Amino acid sequence: MIRTARAFWLNEPGRGEIRDVTLPDPGEGEVLVRSLYSGVSRGTETLVFRGGVPESQHAAMRAPFQEGDFPAPVKYGYLNVGVVEEGPEALVGRTVFCLYPHQTRYVVPASAVTPVPDSVPAGRAVLAGTVETAVNALWDAAPLIGDRIAVVGGGMVGCSVAALLARFPGVRVQLVDADPARAKTAEALGVGFALPEDAAGDCDLVVHASATEQGLSRALELLAAEGTVIELSWYGDRRVSLPLGEAFHSRRLAIRSSQVGTVSPARPNRSYADRLALALDLLADPALDALVTGESPFEELPDVMPRLASGEIPALCHRVRYAAP
C-alpha cells in the first residue's frame, strides 16, 4: 500500500502551496510520525518565505530535513510535534519533537525525534527549537547572579531568552521592544519591559534579537563599561551599520555572535541531544504559553504565511494545527 502525506512547500518567494507527497515505509531504526502541531518561527521562516537567504548562507541555513534549495522551491521548517505511529516499541504512542517541516506525516530515523516530557503539553512543545536557541545563547553569554541585563527585541527568540533569564537569582531583566504590546508578554514571562528610549542602561549584558540596525545600536548604548552584546539576530541579505567610532573603544565594549547551529563551546561536554532535551524540560513552565500568539489549521498555511511575512498577523510563534486522524 502506498502511503501519502501532505506538505507545505514554498514554490517561489512569496508563494507557497500544499503538495501531496509519498512516504516510504519505516525501516529498521526509523519511525513514522503523525503531526499534531508545528510552529512557524516568524523571523527565520518569513525570511525564507520572501527569498531573503543570501547565496553565501544557503548551506548554513539548511534545515535538517529540508527538501529543495533556496530560494525555491523548498520545503522548510523545524518545529514539529507529533505522535509516533510505527517504529521501535519504546517510542510507539509517544509524543515527540522533531526538527521537521510542516507536513502531516513523515518518516525519520528514531534518533531524530526527542520524547516530550509528560509535564509539557504537545501544543507548547513546538517552542522547543526556539528555547534551545535561548539555552545556547545563555551558555554563550554566561550571565552571573545579580547581573543587569537587557534583551533588545521581543520576538520569539528574545522572549525565550528573557523567560529563561527570569529564573536567574538577583538579576535585573528588562525586555526592550518598540512595540508597546510586548509589555503584556513581558509581564506574563515575569520580566520588566521598556520602550527603547526608556530602557535602563548600565547593563553588564545585552542580548540583541531585534534583527534591526537601530536595535543593535541601542544595545551598545545600554552597556556599562566592559559590557557585552550577545548578537542573536539573523539579518539575511541586509547590511548593518554600527556607531563603532563613538564610545565603543573607550568603554571597551564587545559584540559576540551566538548561533544555535553549534553547541556553545562553553559546554564542550554537551551534545545537541542534551541541549534539546534540556529545552523540552524547561517548557514545563506554563508562562511560556505567552509565546504562542496564534493558531491556524495546516490547510490554511498558503494563505497564512504571506500574512505572517508582511506583519498583517503580528506573531511570536504561530502554531499550525493538524487534523485528527
Short mmCIF file of C-alpha atoms in Angstrom, two decimals:
data_model
loop_
_atom_site.label_atom_id
_atom_site.label_comp_id
_atom_site.label_asym_id
_atom_site.label_seq_id
_atom_site.Cartn_x
_atom_site.Cartn_y
_atom_site.Cartn_z
CA MET A 1 0.00 0.00 0.00
CA ILE A 2 1.32 3.43 -0.95
CA ARG A 3 1.43 5.87 1.98
CA THR A 4 0.86 9.55 1.29
CA ALA A 5 1.06 12.76 3.28
CA ARG A 6 0.66 16.48 2.63
CA ALA A 7 3.45 19.02 2.95
CA PHE A 8 3.81 22.81 2.71
CA TRP A 9 6.26 23.92 0.00
CA LEU A 10 7.50 27.37 -0.95
CA ASN A 11 7.03 27.41 -4.74
CA GLU A 12 8.69 30.78 -5.26
CA PRO A 13 9.48 33.69 -2.93
CA GLY A 14 6.18 34.91 -1.51
CA ARG A 15 4.02 32.00 -2.71
CA GLY A 16 3.53 28.56 -1.15
CA GLU A 17 1.28 25.57 -1.69
CA ILE A 18 0.35 22.25 -0.10
CA ARG A 19 1.58 19.24 -2.04
CA ASP A 20 0.87 15.53 -1.82
CA VAL A 21 3.99 13.50 -1.03
CA THR A 22 4.69 9.76 -0.97
CA LEU A 23 6.05 8.29 2.24
CA PRO A 24 8.42 5.34 2.44
CA ASP A 25 7.69 2.51 4.84
CA PRO A 26 9.71 2.99 8.03
CA GLY A 27 12.76 0.74 8.04
CA GLU A 28 14.87 -0.63 10.85
CA GLY A 29 15.56 2.15 13.36
CA GLU A 30 13.05 4.55 11.79
CA VAL A 31 9.73 6.00 12.98
CA LEU A 32 6.52 7.09 11.28
CA VAL A 33 5.24 10.25 12.96
CA ARG A 34 1.78 11.81 12.65
CA SER A 35 1.98 15.57 13.17
CA LEU A 36 -0.09 17.19 15.91
CA TYR A 37 1.35 20.72 15.70
CA SER A 38 4.13 22.61 14.01
CA GLY A 39 5.35 26.11 14.67
CA VAL A 40 6.26 28.95 12.32
CA SER A 41 9.40 30.67 13.51
CA ARG A 42 8.39 34.09 12.26
CA GLY A 43 11.87 35.61 11.94
CA THR A 44 13.70 32.85 10.07
CA GLU A 45 10.79 31.33 8.19
CA THR A 46 9.45 34.62 6.88
CA LEU A 47 12.99 35.47 5.74
CA VAL A 48 13.00 32.20 3.80
CA PHE A 49 9.46 32.89 2.56
CA ARG A 50 10.44 36.21 0.99
CA GLY A 51 13.59 34.71 -0.56
CA GLY A 52 15.98 36.66 1.68
CA VAL A 53 18.60 33.95 2.40
CA PRO A 54 21.90 35.17 0.89
CA GLU A 55 23.58 32.76 -1.52
CA SER A 56 26.65 32.54 0.71
CA GLN A 57 24.46 31.12 3.51
CA HIS A 58 22.43 28.58 1.53
CA ALA A 59 24.34 25.64 3.01
CA ALA A 60 24.49 27.01 6.56
CA MET A 61 20.76 27.77 6.60
CA ARG A 62 19.59 24.32 5.53
CA ALA A 63 17.14 22.76 7.96
CA PRO A 64 17.81 19.13 8.99
CA PHE A 65 15.01 17.66 6.83
CA GLN A 66 14.74 20.39 4.22
CA GLU A 67 13.94 19.36 0.66
CA GLY A 68 14.74 21.55 -2.32
CA ASP A 69 17.11 24.51 -2.34
CA PHE A 70 16.99 28.24 -1.58
CA PRO A 71 15.43 30.44 -2.71
CA ALA A 72 12.75 28.00 -4.03
CA PRO A 73 11.14 25.57 -4.47
CA VAL A 74 11.89 24.44 -0.94
CA LYS A 75 10.21 22.60 1.95
CA TYR A 76 11.43 24.35 5.09
CA GLY A 77 10.67 24.30 8.80
CA TYR A 78 11.98 22.83 12.04
CA LEU A 79 9.36 22.96 14.82
CA ASN A 80 7.22 19.82 14.68
CA VAL A 81 5.45 17.85 17.39
CA GLY A 82 3.74 14.57 16.62
CA VAL A 83 2.87 11.06 17.76
CA VAL A 84 4.92 8.02 16.76
CA GLU A 85 2.63 5.59 14.95
CA GLU A 86 5.22 2.99 13.91
CA GLY A 87 8.77 2.27 14.98
CA PRO A 88 10.65 0.93 17.99
CA GLU A 89 8.32 -0.30 20.72
CA ALA A 90 9.67 2.19 23.25
CA LEU A 91 8.57 5.10 21.04
CA VAL A 92 5.22 3.95 19.60
CA GLY A 93 2.47 6.12 21.02
CA ARG A 94 4.91 8.69 22.42
CA THR A 95 4.61 12.40 21.71
CA VAL A 96 7.88 13.58 20.19
CA PHE A 97 9.57 16.74 18.94
CA CYS A 98 11.41 16.74 15.61
CA LEU A 99 13.20 19.37 13.52
CA TYR A 100 10.87 18.65 10.60
CA PRO A 101 8.99 20.96 8.19
CA HIS A 102 5.22 21.43 8.03
CA GLN A 103 3.89 18.02 6.93
CA THR A 104 1.03 15.79 8.05
CA ARG A 105 3.10 12.60 8.44
CA TYR A 106 6.79 11.81 7.96
CA VAL A 107 9.40 9.08 8.33
CA VAL A 108 12.73 9.86 10.04
CA PRO A 109 15.42 7.97 11.95
CA ALA A 110 14.34 7.26 15.53
CA SER A 111 17.42 9.20 16.67
CA ALA A 112 15.92 12.36 15.09
CA VAL A 113 12.97 12.53 17.50
CA THR A 114 13.04 13.55 21.14
CA PRO A 115 10.27 12.40 23.50
CA VAL A 116 8.28 15.24 25.01
CA PRO A 117 8.12 15.05 28.83
CA ASP A 118 4.71 14.27 30.29
CA SER A 119 4.82 17.66 32.05
CA VAL A 120 4.86 19.52 28.69
CA PRO A 121 1.66 19.84 26.60
CA ALA A 122 2.12 18.97 22.92
CA GLY A 123 0.97 22.43 21.85
CA ARG A 124 3.68 24.10 23.94
CA ALA A 125 6.39 21.70 22.79
CA VAL A 126 6.55 23.41 19.37
CA LEU A 127 8.63 26.07 21.17
CA ALA A 128 11.44 23.58 21.84
CA GLY A 129 13.62 24.69 18.94
CA THR A 130 13.45 28.33 19.98
CA VAL A 131 14.02 27.63 23.67
CA GLU A 132 17.00 25.53 22.58
CA THR A 133 18.38 28.63 20.82
CA ALA A 134 17.89 30.59 24.06
CA VAL A 135 19.69 27.89 26.06
CA ASN A 136 22.66 28.02 23.69
CA ALA A 137 22.71 31.84 23.84
CA LEU A 138 22.82 31.81 27.63
CA TRP A 139 25.58 29.22 27.62
CA ASP A 140 27.49 31.67 25.39
CA ALA A 141 26.55 34.72 27.47
CA ALA A 142 27.25 33.14 30.89
CA PRO A 143 25.17 35.62 32.96
CA LEU A 144 26.02 35.94 36.63
CA ILE A 145 23.92 36.34 39.77
CA GLY A 146 22.97 39.98 40.16
CA ASP A 147 23.70 40.99 36.57
CA ARG A 148 21.87 43.88 34.95
CA ILE A 149 20.58 42.55 31.66
CA ALA A 150 18.53 43.86 28.75
CA VAL A 151 17.03 41.75 25.99
CA VAL A 152 16.54 44.01 22.96
CA GLY A 153 13.93 42.60 20.60
CA GLY A 154 10.74 41.00 21.85
CA GLY A 155 10.32 38.40 19.13
CA MET A 156 10.20 34.66 19.63
CA VAL A 157 13.90 34.24 20.41
CA GLY A 158 14.21 37.39 22.54
CA CYS A 159 11.20 36.46 24.64
CA SER A 160 12.54 32.92 25.12
CA VAL A 161 15.84 34.33 26.38
CA ALA A 162 14.01 36.73 28.71
CA ALA A 163 11.85 33.89 30.05
CA LEU A 164 14.91 31.84 30.98
CA LEU A 165 16.71 34.84 32.48
CA ALA A 166 13.70 35.45 34.72
CA ARG A 167 14.76 32.31 36.62
CA PHE A 168 18.26 33.62 37.42
CA PRO A 169 18.58 34.83 41.03
CA GLY A 170 19.10 38.52 41.67
CA VAL A 171 19.22 39.66 38.05
CA ARG A 172 17.56 42.76 36.67
CA VAL A 173 15.99 41.69 33.38
CA GLN A 174 14.26 44.10 31.03
CA LEU A 175 12.67 43.21 27.70
CA VAL A 176 13.13 46.13 25.30
CA ASP A 177 10.94 46.46 22.21
CA ALA A 178 9.46 49.23 20.06
CA ASP A 179 6.01 47.61 20.24
CA PRO A 180 4.19 48.60 23.47
CA ALA A 181 2.07 45.45 23.14
CA ARG A 182 5.12 43.40 24.15
CA ALA A 183 4.67 44.75 27.70
CA LYS A 184 1.89 42.22 28.23
CA THR A 185 4.16 39.38 27.08
CA ALA A 186 6.95 40.58 29.38
CA GLU A 187 4.54 40.62 32.32
CA ALA A 188 3.45 37.05 31.56
CA LEU A 189 7.10 35.97 31.48
CA GLY A 190 7.90 37.72 34.76
CA VAL A 191 10.33 40.33 33.44
CA GLY A 192 10.30 44.11 33.13
CA PHE A 193 9.54 45.96 29.92
CA ALA A 194 10.64 49.22 28.34
CA LEU A 195 10.42 51.02 25.03
CA PRO A 196 13.91 51.58 23.53
CA GLU A 197 14.09 55.22 24.63
CA ASP A 198 13.11 54.32 28.21
CA ALA A 199 15.34 51.28 28.72
CA ALA A 200 17.57 51.09 31.80
CA GLY A 201 21.26 51.40 30.98
CA ASP A 202 24.48 50.41 32.73
CA CYS A 203 23.94 46.79 31.70
CA ASP A 204 26.52 44.09 32.21
CA LEU A 205 25.00 42.10 29.37
CA VAL A 206 22.63 42.86 26.49
CA VAL A 207 21.15 40.11 24.35
CA HIS A 208 20.17 41.51 20.96
CA ALA A 209 17.44 39.79 18.93
CA SER A 210 15.57 42.55 17.09
CA ALA A 211 17.30 41.99 13.72
CA THR A 212 17.42 45.76 13.20
CA GLU A 213 20.30 48.21 12.90
CA GLN A 214 18.59 50.53 15.37
CA GLY A 215 18.19 47.73 17.90
CA LEU A 216 21.86 46.75 17.78
CA SER A 217 22.95 50.38 18.13
CA ARG A 218 20.66 50.78 21.14
CA ALA A 219 22.02 47.55 22.63
CA LEU A 220 25.53 49.03 22.58
CA GLU A 221 24.26 52.24 24.20
CA LEU A 222 22.76 50.29 27.10
CA LEU A 223 26.03 48.63 28.10
CA ALA A 224 28.17 49.51 31.08
CA ALA A 225 31.92 49.78 30.52
CA GLU A 226 33.40 46.37 29.61
CA GLY A 227 29.89 45.09 28.83
CA THR A 228 28.99 42.58 26.12
CA VAL A 229 26.27 42.33 23.49
CA ILE A 230 25.34 38.77 22.52
CA GLU A 231 24.05 39.03 18.94
CA LEU A 232 21.31 36.53 18.09
CA SER A 233 19.76 38.33 15.12
CA TRP A 234 19.87 36.85 11.65
CA TYR A 235 19.95 39.66 9.08
CA GLY A 236 19.87 37.55 5.93
CA ASP A 237 20.90 39.67 2.95
CA ARG A 238 20.75 43.03 4.78
CA ARG A 239 23.82 45.09 5.69
CA VAL A 240 24.10 46.73 9.13
CA SER A 241 25.97 49.90 10.13
CA LEU A 242 27.13 50.48 13.71
CA PRO A 243 28.47 53.51 15.65
CA LEU A 244 31.84 51.94 16.45
CA GLY A 245 33.59 55.30 16.35
CA GLU A 246 31.81 56.69 19.43
CA ALA A 247 32.28 55.13 22.89
CA PHE A 248 32.84 51.61 21.58
CA HIS A 249 36.63 51.58 22.10
CA SER A 250 36.95 53.90 25.10
CA ARG A 251 34.43 51.82 27.08
CA ARG A 252 35.90 48.53 25.82
CA LEU A 253 32.58 47.12 24.65
CA ALA A 254 32.23 43.73 22.99
CA ILE A 255 29.87 42.13 20.47
CA ARG A 256 29.74 38.32 20.30
CA SER A 257 27.66 36.23 17.94
CA SER A 258 25.67 33.22 19.10
CA GLN A 259 24.14 30.70 16.73
CA VAL A 260 22.27 27.50 17.53
CA GLY A 261 23.91 25.54 14.69
CA THR A 262 26.85 24.78 17.00
CA VAL A 263 26.68 23.78 20.66
CA SER A 264 28.27 26.56 22.70
CA PRO A 265 31.99 25.94 23.23
CA ALA A 266 31.33 26.85 26.87
CA ARG A 267 29.66 23.41 27.17
CA PRO A 268 32.07 21.03 25.39
CA ASN A 269 30.62 18.05 27.27
CA ARG A 270 27.06 18.62 25.99
CA SER A 271 25.60 17.22 22.76
CA TYR A 272 22.85 18.55 20.53
CA ALA A 273 20.56 15.90 22.04
CA ASP A 274 21.41 17.08 25.57
CA ARG A 275 20.62 20.67 24.66
CA LEU A 276 17.27 19.84 23.07
CA ALA A 277 16.25 17.59 25.97
CA LEU A 278 17.02 20.45 28.38
CA ALA A 279 14.92 22.85 26.31
CA LEU A 280 11.97 20.46 26.46
CA ASP A 281 12.32 20.09 30.23
CA LEU A 282 12.28 23.89 30.60
CA LEU A 283 8.99 24.02 28.69
CA ALA A 284 7.18 22.62 31.71
CA ASP A 285 6.77 26.28 32.73
CA PRO A 286 3.24 27.41 31.66
CA ALA A 287 4.46 31.03 31.43
CA LEU A 288 5.97 30.10 28.07
CA ASP A 289 2.46 29.74 26.62
CA ALA A 290 2.66 33.52 26.17
CA LEU A 291 4.99 32.93 23.20
CA VAL A 292 2.26 31.17 21.18
CA THR A 293 0.25 34.06 19.82
CA GLY A 294 -1.91 32.46 17.14
CA GLU A 295 -3.03 29.19 15.61
CA SER A 296 -4.46 28.07 12.29
CA PRO A 297 -5.18 24.77 10.51
CA PHE A 298 -2.46 23.27 8.34
CA GLU A 299 -4.64 23.64 5.24
CA GLU A 300 -4.58 27.44 5.60
CA LEU A 301 -0.77 27.79 5.54
CA PRO A 302 -0.60 29.03 1.91
CA ASP A 303 -2.79 31.99 2.94
CA VAL A 304 -1.34 32.46 6.43
CA MET A 305 2.37 32.57 5.55
CA PRO A 306 2.16 35.76 3.41
CA ARG A 307 0.24 37.47 6.21
CA LEU A 308 2.86 36.43 8.76
CA ALA A 309 5.65 37.64 6.46
CA SER A 310 4.00 41.02 5.92
CA GLY A 311 3.20 41.53 9.60
CA GLU A 312 -0.56 41.54 8.97
CA ILE A 313 -0.66 38.74 11.53
CA PRO A 314 1.52 40.03 14.41
CA ALA A 315 3.02 36.86 15.82
CA LEU A 316 5.71 35.48 18.05
CA CYS A 317 5.21 31.76 17.41
CA HIS A 318 2.28 30.95 15.14
CA ARG A 319 1.12 27.40 15.75
CA VAL A 320 -0.13 25.13 12.97
CA ARG A 321 -2.77 22.58 13.95
CA TYR A 322 -3.16 19.25 12.14
CA ALA A 323 -6.47 17.45 11.78
CA ALA A 324 -7.12 14.37 13.90
CA PRO A 325 -6.90 11.06 12.01
#
